[in-house]
Coordinates of C-alpha atoms in Angstrom, one line a residue:
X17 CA 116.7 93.7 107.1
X18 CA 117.3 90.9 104.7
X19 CA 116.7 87.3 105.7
X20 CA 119.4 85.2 107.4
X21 CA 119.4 82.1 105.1
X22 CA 122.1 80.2 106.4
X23 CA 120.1 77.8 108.4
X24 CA 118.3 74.8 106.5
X25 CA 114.7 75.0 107.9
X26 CA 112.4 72.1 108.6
X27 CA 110.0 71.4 105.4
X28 CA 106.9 69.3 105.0
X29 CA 105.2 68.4 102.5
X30 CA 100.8 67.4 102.5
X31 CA 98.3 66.6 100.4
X32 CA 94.6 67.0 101.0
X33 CA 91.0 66.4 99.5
X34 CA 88.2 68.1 98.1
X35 CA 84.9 67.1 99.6
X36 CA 81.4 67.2 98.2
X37 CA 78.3 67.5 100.5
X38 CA 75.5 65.3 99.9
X39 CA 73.1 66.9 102.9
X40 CA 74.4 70.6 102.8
X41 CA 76.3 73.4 105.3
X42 CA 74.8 76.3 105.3
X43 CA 75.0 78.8 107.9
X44 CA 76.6 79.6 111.1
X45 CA 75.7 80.5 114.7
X46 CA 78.8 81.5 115.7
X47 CA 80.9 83.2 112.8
X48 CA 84.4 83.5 114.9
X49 CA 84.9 80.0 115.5
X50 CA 82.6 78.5 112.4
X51 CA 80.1 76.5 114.2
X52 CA 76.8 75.6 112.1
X53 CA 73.4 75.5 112.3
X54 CA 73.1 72.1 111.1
X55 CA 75.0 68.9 110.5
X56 CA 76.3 67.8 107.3
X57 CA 77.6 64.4 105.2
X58 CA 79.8 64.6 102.4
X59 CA 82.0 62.1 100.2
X60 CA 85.6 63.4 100.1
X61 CA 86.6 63.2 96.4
X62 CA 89.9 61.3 95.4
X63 CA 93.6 62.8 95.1
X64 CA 94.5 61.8 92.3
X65 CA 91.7 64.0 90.6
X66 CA 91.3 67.1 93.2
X67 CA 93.6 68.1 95.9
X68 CA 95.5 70.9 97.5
X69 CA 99.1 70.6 98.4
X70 CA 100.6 72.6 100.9
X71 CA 104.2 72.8 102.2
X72 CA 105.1 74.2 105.2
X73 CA 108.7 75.5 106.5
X74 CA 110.1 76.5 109.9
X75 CA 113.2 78.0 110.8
X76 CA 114.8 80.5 113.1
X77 CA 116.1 82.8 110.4
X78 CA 112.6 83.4 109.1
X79 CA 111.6 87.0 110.3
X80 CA 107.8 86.4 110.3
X81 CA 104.8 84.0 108.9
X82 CA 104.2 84.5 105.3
X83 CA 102.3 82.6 102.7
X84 CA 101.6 82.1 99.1
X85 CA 98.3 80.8 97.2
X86 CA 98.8 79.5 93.9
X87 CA 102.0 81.4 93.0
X88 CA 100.7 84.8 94.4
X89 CA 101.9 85.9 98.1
X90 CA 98.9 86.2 100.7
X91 CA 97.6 88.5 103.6
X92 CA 99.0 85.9 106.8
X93 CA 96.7 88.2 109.0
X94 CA 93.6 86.6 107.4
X95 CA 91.8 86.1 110.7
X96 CA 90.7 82.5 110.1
X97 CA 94.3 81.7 109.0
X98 CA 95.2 82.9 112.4
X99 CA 93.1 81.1 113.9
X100 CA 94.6 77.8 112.7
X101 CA 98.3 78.6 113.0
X102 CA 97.4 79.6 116.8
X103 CA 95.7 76.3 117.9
X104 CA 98.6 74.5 116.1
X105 CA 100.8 76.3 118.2
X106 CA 98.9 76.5 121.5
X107 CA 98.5 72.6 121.2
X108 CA 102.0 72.6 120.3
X109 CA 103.0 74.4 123.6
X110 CA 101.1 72.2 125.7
X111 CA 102.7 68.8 124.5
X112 CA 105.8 70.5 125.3
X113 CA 104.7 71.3 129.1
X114 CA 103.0 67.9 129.2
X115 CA 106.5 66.5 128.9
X116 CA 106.0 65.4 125.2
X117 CA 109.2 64.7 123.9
X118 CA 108.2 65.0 120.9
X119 CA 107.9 68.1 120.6
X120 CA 111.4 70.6 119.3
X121 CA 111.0 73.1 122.2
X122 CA 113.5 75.2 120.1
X123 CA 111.1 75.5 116.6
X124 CA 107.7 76.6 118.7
X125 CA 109.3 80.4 118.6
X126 CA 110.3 79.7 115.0
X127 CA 108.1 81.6 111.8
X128 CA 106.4 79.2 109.0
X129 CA 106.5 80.0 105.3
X130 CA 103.7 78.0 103.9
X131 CA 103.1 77.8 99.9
X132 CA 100.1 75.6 98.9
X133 CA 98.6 75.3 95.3
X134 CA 95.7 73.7 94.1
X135 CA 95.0 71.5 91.0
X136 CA 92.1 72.6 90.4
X137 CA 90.0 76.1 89.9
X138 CA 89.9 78.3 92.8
X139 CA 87.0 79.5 94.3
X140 CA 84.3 78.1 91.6
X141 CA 82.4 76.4 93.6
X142 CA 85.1 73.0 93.4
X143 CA 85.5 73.6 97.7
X144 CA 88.8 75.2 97.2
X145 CA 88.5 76.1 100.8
X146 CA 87.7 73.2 102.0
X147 CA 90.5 71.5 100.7
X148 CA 93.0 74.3 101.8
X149 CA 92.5 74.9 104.9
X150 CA 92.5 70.7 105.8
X151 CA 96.0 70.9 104.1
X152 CA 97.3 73.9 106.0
X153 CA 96.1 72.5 109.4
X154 CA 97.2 68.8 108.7
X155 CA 100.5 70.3 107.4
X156 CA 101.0 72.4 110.7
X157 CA 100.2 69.6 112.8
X158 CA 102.8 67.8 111.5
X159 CA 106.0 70.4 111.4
X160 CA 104.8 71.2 115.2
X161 CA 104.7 67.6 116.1
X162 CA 100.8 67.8 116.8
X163 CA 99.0 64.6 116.8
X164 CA 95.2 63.4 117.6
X165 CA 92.3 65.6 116.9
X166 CA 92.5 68.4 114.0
X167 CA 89.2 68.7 112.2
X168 CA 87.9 71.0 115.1
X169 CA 90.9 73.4 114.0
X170 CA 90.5 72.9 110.1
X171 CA 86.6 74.2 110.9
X172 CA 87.8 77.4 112.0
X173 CA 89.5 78.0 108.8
X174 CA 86.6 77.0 106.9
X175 CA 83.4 75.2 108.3
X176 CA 83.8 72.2 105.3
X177 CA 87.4 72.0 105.9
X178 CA 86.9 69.7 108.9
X179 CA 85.5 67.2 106.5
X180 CA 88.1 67.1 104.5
X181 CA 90.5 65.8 107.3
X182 CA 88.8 62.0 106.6
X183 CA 88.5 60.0 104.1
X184 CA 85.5 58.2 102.1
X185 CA 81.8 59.3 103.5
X186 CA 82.3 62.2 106.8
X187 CA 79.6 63.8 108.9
X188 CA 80.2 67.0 110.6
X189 CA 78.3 67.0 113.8
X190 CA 77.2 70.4 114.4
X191 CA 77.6 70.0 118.4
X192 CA 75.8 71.9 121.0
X193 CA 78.6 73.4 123.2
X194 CA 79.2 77.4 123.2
X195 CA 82.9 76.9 123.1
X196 CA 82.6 74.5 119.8
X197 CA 84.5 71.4 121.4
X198 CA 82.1 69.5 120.3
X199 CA 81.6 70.8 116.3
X200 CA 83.5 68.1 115.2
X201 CA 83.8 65.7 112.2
X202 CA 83.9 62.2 112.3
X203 CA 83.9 59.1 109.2
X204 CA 80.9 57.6 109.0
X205 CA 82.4 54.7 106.3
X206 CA 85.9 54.6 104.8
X207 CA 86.6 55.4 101.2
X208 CA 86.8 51.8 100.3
X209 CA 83.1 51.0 101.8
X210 CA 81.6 51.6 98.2
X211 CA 83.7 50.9 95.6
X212 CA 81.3 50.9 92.5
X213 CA 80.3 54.7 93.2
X214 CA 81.5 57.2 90.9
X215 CA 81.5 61.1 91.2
X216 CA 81.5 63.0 88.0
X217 CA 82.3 66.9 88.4
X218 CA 80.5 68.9 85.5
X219 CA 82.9 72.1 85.3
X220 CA 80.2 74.7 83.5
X221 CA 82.3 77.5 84.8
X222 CA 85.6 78.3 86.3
X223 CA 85.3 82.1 87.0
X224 CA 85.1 82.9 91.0
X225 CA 81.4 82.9 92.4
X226 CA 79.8 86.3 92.3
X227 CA 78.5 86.0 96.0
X228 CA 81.2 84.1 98.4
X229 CA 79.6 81.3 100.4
X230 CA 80.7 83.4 103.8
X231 CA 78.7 86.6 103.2
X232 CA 75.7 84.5 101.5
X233 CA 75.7 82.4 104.7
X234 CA 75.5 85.6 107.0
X235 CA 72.8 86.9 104.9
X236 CA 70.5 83.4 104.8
X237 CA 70.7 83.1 108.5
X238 CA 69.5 86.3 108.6
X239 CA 66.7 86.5 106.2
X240 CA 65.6 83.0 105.3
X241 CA 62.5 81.5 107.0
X242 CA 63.0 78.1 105.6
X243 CA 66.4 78.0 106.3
X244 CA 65.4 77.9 109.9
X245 CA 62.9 75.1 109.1
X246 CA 65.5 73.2 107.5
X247 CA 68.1 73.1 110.2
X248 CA 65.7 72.4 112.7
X249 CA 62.9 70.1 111.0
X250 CA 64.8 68.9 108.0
X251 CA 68.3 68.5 108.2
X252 CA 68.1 66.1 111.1
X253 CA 65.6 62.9 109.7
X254 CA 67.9 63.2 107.1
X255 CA 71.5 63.0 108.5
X256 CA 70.1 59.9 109.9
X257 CA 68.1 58.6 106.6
X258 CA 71.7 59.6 104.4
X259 CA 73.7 57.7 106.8
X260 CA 71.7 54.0 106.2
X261 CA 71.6 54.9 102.9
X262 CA 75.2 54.7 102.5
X263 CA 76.0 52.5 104.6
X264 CA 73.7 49.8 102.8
X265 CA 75.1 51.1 99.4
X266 CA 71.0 51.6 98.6
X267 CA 72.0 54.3 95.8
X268 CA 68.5 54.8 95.0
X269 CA 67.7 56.3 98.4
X270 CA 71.3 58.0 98.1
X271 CA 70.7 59.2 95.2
X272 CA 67.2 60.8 95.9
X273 CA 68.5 62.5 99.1
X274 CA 71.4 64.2 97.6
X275 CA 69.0 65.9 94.7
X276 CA 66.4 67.0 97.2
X277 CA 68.8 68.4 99.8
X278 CA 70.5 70.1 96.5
X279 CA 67.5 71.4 95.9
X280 CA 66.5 72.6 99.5
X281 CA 70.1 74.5 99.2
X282 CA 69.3 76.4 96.6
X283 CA 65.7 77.1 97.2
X284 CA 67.2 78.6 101.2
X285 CA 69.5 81.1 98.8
X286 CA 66.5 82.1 96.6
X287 CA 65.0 82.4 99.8
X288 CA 67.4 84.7 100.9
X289 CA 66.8 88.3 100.9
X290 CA 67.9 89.3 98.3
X291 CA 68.2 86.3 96.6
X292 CA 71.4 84.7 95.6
X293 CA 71.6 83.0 91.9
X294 CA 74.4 80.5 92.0
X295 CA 73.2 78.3 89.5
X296 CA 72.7 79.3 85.5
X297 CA 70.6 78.3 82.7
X298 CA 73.5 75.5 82.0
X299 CA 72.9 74.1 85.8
X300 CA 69.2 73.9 85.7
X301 CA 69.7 72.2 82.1
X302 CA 72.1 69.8 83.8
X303 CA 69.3 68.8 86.2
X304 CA 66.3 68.4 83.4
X305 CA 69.1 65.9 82.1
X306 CA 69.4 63.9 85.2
X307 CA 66.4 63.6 85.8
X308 CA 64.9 62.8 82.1
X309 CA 68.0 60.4 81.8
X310 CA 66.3 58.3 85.2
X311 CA 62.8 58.9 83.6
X312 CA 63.9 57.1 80.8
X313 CA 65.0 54.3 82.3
X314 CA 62.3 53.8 85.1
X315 CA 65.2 54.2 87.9
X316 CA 67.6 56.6 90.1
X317 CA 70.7 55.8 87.9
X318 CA 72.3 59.3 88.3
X319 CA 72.6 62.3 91.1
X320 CA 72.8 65.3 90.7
X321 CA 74.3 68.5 93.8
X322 CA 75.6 71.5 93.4
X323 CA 77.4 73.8 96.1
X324 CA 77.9 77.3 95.9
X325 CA 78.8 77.4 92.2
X326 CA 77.1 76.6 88.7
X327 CA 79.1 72.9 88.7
X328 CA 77.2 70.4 89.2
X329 CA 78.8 67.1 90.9
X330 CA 77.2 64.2 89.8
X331 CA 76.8 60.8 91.5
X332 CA 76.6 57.3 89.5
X333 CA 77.7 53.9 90.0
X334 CA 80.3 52.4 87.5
X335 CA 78.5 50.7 85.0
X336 CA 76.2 54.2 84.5
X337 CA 79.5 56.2 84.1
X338 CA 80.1 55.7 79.8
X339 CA 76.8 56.4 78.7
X340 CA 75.8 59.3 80.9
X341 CA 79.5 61.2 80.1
X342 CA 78.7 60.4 76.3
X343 CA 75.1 61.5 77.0
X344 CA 76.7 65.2 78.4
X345 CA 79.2 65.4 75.5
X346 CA 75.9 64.8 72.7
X347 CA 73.8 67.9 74.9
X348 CA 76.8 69.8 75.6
X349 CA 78.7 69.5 72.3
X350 CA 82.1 70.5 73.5
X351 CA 84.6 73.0 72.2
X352 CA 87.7 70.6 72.4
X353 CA 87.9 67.1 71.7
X354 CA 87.5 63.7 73.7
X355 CA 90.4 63.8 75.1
X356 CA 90.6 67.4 76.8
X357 CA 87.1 67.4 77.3
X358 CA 86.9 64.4 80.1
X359 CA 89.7 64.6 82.6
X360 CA 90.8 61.9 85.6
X361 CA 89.5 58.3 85.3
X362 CA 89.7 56.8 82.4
X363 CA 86.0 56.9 80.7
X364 CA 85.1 53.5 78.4
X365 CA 83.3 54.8 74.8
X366 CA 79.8 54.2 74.7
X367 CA 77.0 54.0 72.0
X368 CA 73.6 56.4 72.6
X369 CA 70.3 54.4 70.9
X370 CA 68.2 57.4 68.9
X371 CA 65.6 56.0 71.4
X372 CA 67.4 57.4 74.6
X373 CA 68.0 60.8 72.3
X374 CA 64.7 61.0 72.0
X375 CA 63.2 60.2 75.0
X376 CA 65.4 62.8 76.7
X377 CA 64.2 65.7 73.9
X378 CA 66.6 68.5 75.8
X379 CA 68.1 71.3 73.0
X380 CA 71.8 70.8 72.4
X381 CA 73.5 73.5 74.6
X382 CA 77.1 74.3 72.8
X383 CA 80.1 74.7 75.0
X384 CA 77.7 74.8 78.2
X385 CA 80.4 72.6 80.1
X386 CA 84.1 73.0 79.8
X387 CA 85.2 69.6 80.5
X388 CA 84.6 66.8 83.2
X389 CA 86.6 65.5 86.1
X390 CA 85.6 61.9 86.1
X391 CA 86.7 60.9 89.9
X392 CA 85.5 58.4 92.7
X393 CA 85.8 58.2 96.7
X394 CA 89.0 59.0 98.0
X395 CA 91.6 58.8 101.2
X396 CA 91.9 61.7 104.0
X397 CA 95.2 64.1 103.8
X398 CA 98.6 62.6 103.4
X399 CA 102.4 63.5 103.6
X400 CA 104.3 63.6 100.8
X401 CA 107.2 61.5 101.5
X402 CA 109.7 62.9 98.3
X403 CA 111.6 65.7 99.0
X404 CA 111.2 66.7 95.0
X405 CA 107.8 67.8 95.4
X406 CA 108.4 70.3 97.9
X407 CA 106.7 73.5 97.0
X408 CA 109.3 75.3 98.6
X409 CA 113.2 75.3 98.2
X410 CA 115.7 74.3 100.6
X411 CA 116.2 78.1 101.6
X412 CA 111.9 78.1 102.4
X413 CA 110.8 80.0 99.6
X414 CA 108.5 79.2 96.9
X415 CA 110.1 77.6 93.4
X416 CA 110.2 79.8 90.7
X417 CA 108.2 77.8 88.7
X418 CA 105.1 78.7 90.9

């Protein structure tokens, strides 16, 4: 039965952020509702550089919930996209019954078209997911008139996602209770708290991760020993040493934290039986570089993490930021020039001294890294005020241009 379009439905617009974590997520206890085994930190990465966008429509002439991914149209059953749309709606409902005014009774009943795209690579390791899922709930909240609380929603879309509901530096407490109330994330300093830091994403591949964080998770938890240890005898002194760090902008002791619990990551997934490999000969090069590059100047200047993909994201403070990008372009001569090659913030030109060549003695690796993303600390999710950037037309579907 075709689709009554005479009725113009109720559209909103979102943006939301890409997060990085500095101590890492991995692993669940409970899988149906995402709650971890550990606590995590993370820096939300800036807008203007990273996002997702999602609009959302309602209307009574829609005949059921559909939704499209970067131009292509989406399984709606997904069970963790479920999830979300039916704690929108059940919080929804019980404004309503609280007397909430606010709430349009009428548009509860009502199907959502959602269309959400990101602007940068999908599933490389970039926490697509992340990003997604904090847009979709944040979106939702506000076409249903839902206000307070959301991250404990976005984290049953995708654990990370709840992190991505604030801006600047944002711990997810891992919580205690069965029911997950309490598996929530909270700001632990706003994006303007440190302005000098600088977060450089090192794209070394774009292709979609050969083992998904969700099934690698399921297999850690069940076969890495020191996985346990570090939820239990790790993770926690350093939640708590992370925290100071950044809240007295000490970027050494930032800096050193971030590598180490990089490092921990990846050493629970070789850990894993069998083993997952999510970094490549270009990742483990990136990291003699780092560290070499501090070597050489007697001091933590860079920082180097890495998720579930071969990128690595790497932490500086301003004044760092021209020689270490010129320092990647000389060891990873890129295919394209300047220009293409670093992308966001603009990136001053620096000289390298033979000396600092030398001293680093690392083989030039050829087209090892596509390009950079040079980015800092940025807000939590945001509406989109203009009607023009709308992903979907006034009739709820997507533009053709998607």
């Amino acid at each position: 039965m075709p689709e009554d379009r005479t009725e113009q439905p109720h559209i909103v617009t979102c943006t939301a952020p890409v997060n990085i974590a500095v101590i890492k997520y991995w692993g669940k206890r409970n899988e149906d509702i995402i709650l971890p085994i550990n606590s995590s930190l993370s820096v939300t990465l800036h807008q203007d550089q990273l996002k997702t966008t999602t609009t959302v429509a309602t209307s009574r002439s829609f005949q059921e919930d559909r939704i499209w991914l970067n131009g292509k149209e989406e399984d709606i059953t997904h069970p963790r996209l479920q999830s979300c749309l039916r704690e929108i709606r059940r919080l929804a409902r019980k404004r309503r019954n609280d007397g909430d005014s606010g709430v349009d009774s009428a548009s509860l009943s009502h199907k959502v078209h959602i269309c959400s795209v990101n602007n940068f690579p999908t599933a490389a390791g970039l926490a697509s997911s992340a990003a997604g899922f904090a847009c979709l709930v944040y979106s939702l909240a506000r076409v249903f008139g839902v206000e307070g609380e959301l991250s404990g929603i976005a984290r049953q879309g995708s654990g990370s996602a709840c992190r991505s509901m604030y801006g600047g530096f944002v711990q997810w407490i891992m919580g205690n209770k069965e029911d997950g109330k309490d598996s929530l994330a909270q700001q632990v300093e706003p994006e303007t708290h440190w302005p000098e830091l600088r977060i450089l994403v090192l794209v070394a591949s774009a292709e979609r991760k050969p083992v998904g964080s969700t099934s690698g998770m399921q297999t850690s938890v069940k076969t890495s020993c020191l996985l346990k240890h570090r939820a239990e005898s790790v993770v926690p002194g350093r939640m708590v040493e992370m925290t100071e760090a950044i809240r007295k902008k000490d970027f050494a002791a930032f800096a050193e934290l971030t590598m180490k619990d990089s490092n921990q990551f990846h050493a629970t997934c070789l850990d894993t039986y069998p083993p997952i490999f999510y970094l490549n000969h270009v990742s483990q090069q990136i990291i003699s570089l780092v560290h070499r590059y501090n070597k050489h100047y007697g001091e933590t200047r860079v920082a180097y993490t890495f998720d579930a993909g071969p990128n690595a994201v790497i932490f500086t403070l301003q004044q760092h930021v021209p020689e270490f990008v010129h320092m990647v372009q000389y060891f990873f001569p890129p295919e394209t020039n300047g220009a293409d090659f670093i992308k966001g913030l603009p990136v001053n030109c620096a000289s390298l001294s033979e000396e600092l060549k030398q001293g680093i003695g690392l083989e030039p690796m050829p087209k090892g890294i596509n390009y950079i993303i040079s980015t800092k600390a940025g807000p939590g999710p945001r509406v989109v005020e203009d009607p023009t950037q709308h992903l979907l037309l006034s009739d709820g579907f997507p533009k053709k241009t998607m």
